[in-house]
mmCIF file of C-alpha atoms in Angstrom:
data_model
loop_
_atom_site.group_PDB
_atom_site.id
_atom_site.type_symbol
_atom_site.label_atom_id
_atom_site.label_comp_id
_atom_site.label_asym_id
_atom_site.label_seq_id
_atom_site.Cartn_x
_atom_site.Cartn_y
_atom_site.Cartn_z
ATOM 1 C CA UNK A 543 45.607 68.613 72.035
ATOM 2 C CA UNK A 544 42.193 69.354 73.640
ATOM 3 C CA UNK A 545 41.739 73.040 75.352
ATOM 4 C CA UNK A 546 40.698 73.148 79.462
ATOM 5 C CA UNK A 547 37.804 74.467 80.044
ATOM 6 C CA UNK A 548 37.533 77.408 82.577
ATOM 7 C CA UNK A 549 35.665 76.059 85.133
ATOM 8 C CA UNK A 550 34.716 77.608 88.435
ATOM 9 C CA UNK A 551 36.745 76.068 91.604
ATOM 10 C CA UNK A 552 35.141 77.936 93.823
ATOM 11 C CA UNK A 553 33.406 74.926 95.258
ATOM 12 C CA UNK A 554 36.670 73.183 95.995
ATOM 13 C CA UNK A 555 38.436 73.655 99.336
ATOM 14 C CA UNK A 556 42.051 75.338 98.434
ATOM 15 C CA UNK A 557 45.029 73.678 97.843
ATOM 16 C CA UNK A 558 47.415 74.796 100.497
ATOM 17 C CA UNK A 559 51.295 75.615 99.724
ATOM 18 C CA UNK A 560 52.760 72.062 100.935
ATOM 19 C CA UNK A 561 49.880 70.225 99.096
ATOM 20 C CA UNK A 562 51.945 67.712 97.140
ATOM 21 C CA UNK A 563 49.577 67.740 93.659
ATOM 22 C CA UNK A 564 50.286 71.984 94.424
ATOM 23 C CA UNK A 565 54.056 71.355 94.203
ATOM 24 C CA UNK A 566 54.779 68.864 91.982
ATOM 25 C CA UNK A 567 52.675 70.892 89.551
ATOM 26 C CA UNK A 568 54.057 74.190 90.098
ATOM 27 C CA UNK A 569 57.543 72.790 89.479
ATOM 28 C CA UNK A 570 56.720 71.094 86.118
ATOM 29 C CA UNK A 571 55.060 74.449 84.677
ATOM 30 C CA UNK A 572 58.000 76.522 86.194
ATOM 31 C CA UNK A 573 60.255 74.146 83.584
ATOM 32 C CA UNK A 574 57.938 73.685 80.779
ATOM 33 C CA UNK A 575 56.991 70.135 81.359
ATOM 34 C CA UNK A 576 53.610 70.576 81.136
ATOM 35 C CA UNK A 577 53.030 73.286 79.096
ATOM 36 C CA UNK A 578 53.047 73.808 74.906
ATOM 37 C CA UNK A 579 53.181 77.403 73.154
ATOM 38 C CA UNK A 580 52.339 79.223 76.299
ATOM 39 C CA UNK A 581 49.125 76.419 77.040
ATOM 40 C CA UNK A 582 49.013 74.578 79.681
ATOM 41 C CA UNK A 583 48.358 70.843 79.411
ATOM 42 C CA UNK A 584 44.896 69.816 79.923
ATOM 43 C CA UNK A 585 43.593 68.437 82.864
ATOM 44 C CA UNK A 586 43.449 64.902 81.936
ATOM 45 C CA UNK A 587 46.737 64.556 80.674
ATOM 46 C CA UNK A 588 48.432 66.286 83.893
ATOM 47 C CA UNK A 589 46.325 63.672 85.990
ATOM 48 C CA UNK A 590 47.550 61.099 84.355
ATOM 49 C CA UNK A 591 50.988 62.200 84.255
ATOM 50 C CA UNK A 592 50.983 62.908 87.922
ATOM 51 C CA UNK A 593 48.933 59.627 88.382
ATOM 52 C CA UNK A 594 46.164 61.700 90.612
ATOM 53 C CA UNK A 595 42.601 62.524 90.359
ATOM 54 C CA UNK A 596 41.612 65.498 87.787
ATOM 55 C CA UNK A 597 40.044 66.802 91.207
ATOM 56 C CA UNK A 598 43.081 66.926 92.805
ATOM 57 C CA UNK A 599 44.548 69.166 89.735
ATOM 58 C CA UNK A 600 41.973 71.272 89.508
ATOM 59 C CA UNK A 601 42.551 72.394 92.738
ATOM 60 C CA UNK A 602 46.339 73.055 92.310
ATOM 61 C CA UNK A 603 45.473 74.670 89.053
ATOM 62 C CA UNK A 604 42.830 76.925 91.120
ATOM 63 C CA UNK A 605 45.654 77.669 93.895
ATOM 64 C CA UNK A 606 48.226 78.358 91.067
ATOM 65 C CA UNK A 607 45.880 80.884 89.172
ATOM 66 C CA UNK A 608 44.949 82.618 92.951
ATOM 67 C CA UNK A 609 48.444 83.288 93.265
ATOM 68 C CA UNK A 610 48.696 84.641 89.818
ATOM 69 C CA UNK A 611 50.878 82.008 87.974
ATOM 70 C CA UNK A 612 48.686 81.061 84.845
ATOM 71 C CA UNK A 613 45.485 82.608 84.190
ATOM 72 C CA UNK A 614 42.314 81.040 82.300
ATOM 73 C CA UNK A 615 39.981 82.202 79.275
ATOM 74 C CA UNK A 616 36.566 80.020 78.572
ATOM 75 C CA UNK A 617 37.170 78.179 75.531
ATOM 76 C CA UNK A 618 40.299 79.072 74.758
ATOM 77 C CA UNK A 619 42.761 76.721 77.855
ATOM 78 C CA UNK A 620 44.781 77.907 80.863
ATOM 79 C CA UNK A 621 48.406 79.325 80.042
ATOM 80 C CA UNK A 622 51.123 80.620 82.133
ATOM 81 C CA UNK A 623 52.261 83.735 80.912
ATOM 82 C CA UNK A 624 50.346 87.279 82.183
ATOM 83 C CA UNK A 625 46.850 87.367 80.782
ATOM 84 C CA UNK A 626 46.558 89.639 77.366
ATOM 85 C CA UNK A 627 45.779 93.094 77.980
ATOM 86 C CA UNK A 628 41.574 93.595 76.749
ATOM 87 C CA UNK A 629 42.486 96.684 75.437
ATOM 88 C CA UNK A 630 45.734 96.215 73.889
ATOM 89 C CA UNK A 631 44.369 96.315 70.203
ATOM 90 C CA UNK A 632 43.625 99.835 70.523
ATOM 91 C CA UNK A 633 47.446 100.862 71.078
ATOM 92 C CA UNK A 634 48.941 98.422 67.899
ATOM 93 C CA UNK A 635 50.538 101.515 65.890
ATOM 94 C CA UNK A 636 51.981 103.476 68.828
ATOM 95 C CA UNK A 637 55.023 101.296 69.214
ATOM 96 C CA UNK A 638 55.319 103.183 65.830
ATOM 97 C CA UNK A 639 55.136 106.896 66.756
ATOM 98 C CA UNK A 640 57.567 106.882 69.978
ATOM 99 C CA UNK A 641 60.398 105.528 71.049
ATOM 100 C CA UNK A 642 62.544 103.546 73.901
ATOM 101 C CA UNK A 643 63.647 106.339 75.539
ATOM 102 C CA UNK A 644 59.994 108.068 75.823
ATOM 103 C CA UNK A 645 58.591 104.150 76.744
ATOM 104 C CA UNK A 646 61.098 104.648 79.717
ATOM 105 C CA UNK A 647 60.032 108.200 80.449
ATOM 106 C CA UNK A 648 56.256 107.481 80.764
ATOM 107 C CA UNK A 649 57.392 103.922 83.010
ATOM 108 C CA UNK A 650 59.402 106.192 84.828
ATOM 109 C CA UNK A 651 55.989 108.311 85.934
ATOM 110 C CA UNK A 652 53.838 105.372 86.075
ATOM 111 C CA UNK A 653 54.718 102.509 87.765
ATOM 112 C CA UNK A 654 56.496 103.966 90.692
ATOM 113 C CA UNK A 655 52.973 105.308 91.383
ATOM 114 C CA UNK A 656 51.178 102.028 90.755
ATOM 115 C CA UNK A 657 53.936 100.002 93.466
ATOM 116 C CA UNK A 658 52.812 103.125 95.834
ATOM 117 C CA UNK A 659 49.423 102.302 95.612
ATOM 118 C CA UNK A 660 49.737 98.793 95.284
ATOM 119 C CA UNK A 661 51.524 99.204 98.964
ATOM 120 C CA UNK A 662 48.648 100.452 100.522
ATOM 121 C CA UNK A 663 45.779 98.534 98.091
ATOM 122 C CA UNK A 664 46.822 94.745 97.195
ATOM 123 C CA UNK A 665 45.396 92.215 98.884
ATOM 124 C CA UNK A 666 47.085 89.283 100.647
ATOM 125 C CA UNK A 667 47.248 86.888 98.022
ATOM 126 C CA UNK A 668 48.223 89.745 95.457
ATOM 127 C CA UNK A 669 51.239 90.086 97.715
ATOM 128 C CA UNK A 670 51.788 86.328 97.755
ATOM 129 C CA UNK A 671 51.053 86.418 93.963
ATOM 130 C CA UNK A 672 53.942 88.949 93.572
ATOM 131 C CA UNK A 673 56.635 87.107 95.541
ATOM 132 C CA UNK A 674 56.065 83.827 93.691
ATOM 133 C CA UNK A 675 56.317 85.951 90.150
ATOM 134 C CA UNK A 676 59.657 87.434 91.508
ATOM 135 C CA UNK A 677 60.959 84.083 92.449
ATOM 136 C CA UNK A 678 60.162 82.989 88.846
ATOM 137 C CA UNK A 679 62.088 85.872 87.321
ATOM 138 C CA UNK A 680 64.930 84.658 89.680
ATOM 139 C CA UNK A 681 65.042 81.396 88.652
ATOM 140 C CA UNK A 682 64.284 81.963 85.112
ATOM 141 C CA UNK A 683 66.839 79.638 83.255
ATOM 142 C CA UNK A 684 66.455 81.747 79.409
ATOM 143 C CA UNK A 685 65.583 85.063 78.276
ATOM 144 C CA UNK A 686 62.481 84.205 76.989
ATOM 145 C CA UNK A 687 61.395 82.567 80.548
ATOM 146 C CA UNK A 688 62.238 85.994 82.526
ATOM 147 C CA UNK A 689 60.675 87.824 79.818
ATOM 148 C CA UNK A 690 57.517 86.129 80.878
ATOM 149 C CA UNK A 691 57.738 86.244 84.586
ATOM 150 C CA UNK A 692 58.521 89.770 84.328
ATOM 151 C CA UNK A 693 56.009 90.992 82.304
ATOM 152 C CA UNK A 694 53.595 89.156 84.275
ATOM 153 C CA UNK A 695 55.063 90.483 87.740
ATOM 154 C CA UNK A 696 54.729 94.636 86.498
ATOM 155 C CA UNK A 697 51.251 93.577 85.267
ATOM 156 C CA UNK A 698 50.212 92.135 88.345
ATOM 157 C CA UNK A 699 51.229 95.845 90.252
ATOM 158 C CA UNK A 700 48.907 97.323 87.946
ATOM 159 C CA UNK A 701 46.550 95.141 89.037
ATOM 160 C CA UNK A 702 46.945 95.317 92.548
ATOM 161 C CA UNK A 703 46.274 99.255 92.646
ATOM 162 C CA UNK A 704 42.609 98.652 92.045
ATOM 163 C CA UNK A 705 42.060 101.344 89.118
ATOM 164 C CA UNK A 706 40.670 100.727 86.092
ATOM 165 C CA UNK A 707 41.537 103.851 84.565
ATOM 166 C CA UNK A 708 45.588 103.174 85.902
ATOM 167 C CA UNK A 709 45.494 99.604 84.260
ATOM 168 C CA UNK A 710 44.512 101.233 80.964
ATOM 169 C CA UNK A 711 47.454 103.521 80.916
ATOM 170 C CA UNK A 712 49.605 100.615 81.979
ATOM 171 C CA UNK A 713 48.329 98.257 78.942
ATOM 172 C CA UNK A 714 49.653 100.983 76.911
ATOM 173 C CA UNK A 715 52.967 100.798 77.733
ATOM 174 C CA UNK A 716 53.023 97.187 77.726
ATOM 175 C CA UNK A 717 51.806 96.884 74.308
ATOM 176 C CA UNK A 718 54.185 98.945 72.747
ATOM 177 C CA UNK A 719 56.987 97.039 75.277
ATOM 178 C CA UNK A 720 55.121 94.087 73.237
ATOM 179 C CA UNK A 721 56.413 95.462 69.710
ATOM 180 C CA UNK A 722 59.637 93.222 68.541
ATOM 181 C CA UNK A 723 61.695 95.824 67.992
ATOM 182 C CA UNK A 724 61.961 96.905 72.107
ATOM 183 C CA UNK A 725 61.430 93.340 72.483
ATOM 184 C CA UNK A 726 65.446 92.256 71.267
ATOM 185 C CA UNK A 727 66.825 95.620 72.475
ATOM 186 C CA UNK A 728 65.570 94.384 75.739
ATOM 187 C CA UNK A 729 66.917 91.104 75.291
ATOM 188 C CA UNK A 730 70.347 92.581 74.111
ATOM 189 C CA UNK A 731 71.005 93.781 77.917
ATOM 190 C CA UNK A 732 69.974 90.869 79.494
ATOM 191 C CA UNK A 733 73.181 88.699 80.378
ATOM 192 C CA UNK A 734 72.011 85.771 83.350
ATOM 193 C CA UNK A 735 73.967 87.724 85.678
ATOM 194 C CA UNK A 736 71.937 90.916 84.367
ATOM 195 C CA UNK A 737 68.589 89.147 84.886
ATOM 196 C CA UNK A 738 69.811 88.199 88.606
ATOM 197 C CA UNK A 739 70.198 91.141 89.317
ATOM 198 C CA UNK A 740 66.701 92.463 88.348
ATOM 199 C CA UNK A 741 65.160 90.038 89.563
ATOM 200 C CA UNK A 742 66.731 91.009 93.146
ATOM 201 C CA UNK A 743 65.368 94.388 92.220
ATOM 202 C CA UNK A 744 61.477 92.599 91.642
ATOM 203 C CA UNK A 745 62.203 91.234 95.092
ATOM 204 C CA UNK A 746 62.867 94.792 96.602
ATOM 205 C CA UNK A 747 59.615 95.828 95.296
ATOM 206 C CA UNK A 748 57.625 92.813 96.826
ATOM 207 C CA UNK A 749 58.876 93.360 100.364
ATOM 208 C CA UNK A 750 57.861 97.192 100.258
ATOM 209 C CA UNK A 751 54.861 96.168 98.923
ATOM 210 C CA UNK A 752 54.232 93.670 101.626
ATOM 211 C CA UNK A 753 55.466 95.818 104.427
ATOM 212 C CA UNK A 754 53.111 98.363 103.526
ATOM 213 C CA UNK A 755 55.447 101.052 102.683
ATOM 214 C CA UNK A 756 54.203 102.851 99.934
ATOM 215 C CA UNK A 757 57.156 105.280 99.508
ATOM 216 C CA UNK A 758 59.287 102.264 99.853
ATOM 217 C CA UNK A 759 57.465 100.657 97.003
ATOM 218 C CA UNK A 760 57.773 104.355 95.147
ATOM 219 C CA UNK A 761 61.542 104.396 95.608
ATOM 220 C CA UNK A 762 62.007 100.455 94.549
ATOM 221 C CA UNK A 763 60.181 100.565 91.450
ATOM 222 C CA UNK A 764 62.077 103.819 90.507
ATOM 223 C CA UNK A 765 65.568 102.340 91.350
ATOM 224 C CA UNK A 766 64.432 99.034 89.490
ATOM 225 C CA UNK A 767 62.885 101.074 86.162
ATOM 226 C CA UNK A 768 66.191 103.229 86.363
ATOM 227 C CA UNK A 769 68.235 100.289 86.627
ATOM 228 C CA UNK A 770 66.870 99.474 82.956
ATOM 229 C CA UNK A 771 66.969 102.464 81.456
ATOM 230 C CA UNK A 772 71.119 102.643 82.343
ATOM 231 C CA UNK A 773 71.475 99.482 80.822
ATOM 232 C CA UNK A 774 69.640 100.498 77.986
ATOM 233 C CA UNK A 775 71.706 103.415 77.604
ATOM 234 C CA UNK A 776 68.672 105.916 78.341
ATOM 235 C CA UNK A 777 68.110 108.712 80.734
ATOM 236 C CA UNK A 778 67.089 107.338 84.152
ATOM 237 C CA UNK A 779 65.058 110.224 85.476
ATOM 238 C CA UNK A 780 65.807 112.989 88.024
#
């Protein structure tokens, strides 16, 4: 299977939200139809599974990537979970040295800060970016699919803030949440009606977010990360 190539789409005028390549696509990626081990298909094969022009893809593929749904490394493809975190080798043993409860504890301090600041920093399309993540979470048909869409969504917060130094602190935490072990007592929680209702909770945070209410976006992300940590059977915070 050949790899995409990263190319710039800069060039190309946007594919709008009703653009029918736009849809179609988005739908077969949200059910796995044209992706393998994370990869998305390359361009040739989607066109001619579609039966469009590779132009035509490329611009869904740029539209999908704006609004943070798959994400694109030269020389390596185009794949549809949250991109890898650059510094994420430098935090391999600490899933080692703590544990769930004090991976809640430091989420508990972070991220409610990174939603605030994501109210009042994140741009349009990270806003539109955010929504479409939630939705995936909410339609997310297995574990393993809402895994995805969720780590992608908290990533894309991080993001949104606009601080390097923030980011760092938040690749962390999502490398040790990486780490198997957290990974299946995570996935031990998560019943479909369990995941519904977090993914109502990712929806919360979106429309404080794009209301502009950073203490809105505070309290959301708290309720949301304390929401976990009961179901995990860990302290929730004050």
């Amino acid at each position: 299977m050949g790899e995409i190539r990263a190319e710039i789409v800069s060039d190309l005028p946007a594919a709008t939200d009703d653009d029918p390549v736009l849809v179609r696509l988005r739908e077969a990626l949200a059910d796995g139809s044209f992706v393998a081990s994370g990869r998305v298909l390359p361009e040739r094969e989607i066109a001619e599974a579609l039966g469009v022009g590779r132009r035509a893809v490329r611009r869904a593929l740029g539209a999908l990537e704006t609004q943070g749904l798959i994400w694109r490394r030269q020389g390596q493809g185009t794949f549809v979970s949250a991109p890898p975190a650059p510094k994420a080798r430098r935090f391999a043993g600490i899933a080692a040295l703590t544990s769930p409860a004090e991976i809640m504890e430091v989420r508990l301090e972070i991220e409610p800060v990174l939603a605030r600041h994501a109210a009042l920093r994140a741009a349009p399309v990270d806003v539109e970016g955010l929504r479409r993540l939630a939705e995936r979470s909410r339609d997310a048909e297995t574990d393993a699919e809402y895994e995805r869409w969720d780590q992608a969504f908290h990533r894309r917060i991080a993001e949104a803030m606009r601080n390097g130094l923030f980011l760092a602190v938040f690749e962390a935490i999502e490398a040790v949440r990486e780490d198997p072990v957290w990974r299946r007592l995570r996935e031990s929680t998560r019943s479909s009606e369990r995941r519904a209702s977090l993914a109502a909770e990712h929806l919360a945070v979106v429309d404080a977010i794009a209301a502009r209410r950073p203490e809105a976006a505070e309290r959301a992300m708290r309720d949301h990360l304390a929401s976990i940590a009961t179901s995990l059977g860990l302290p929730a915070g004050g």
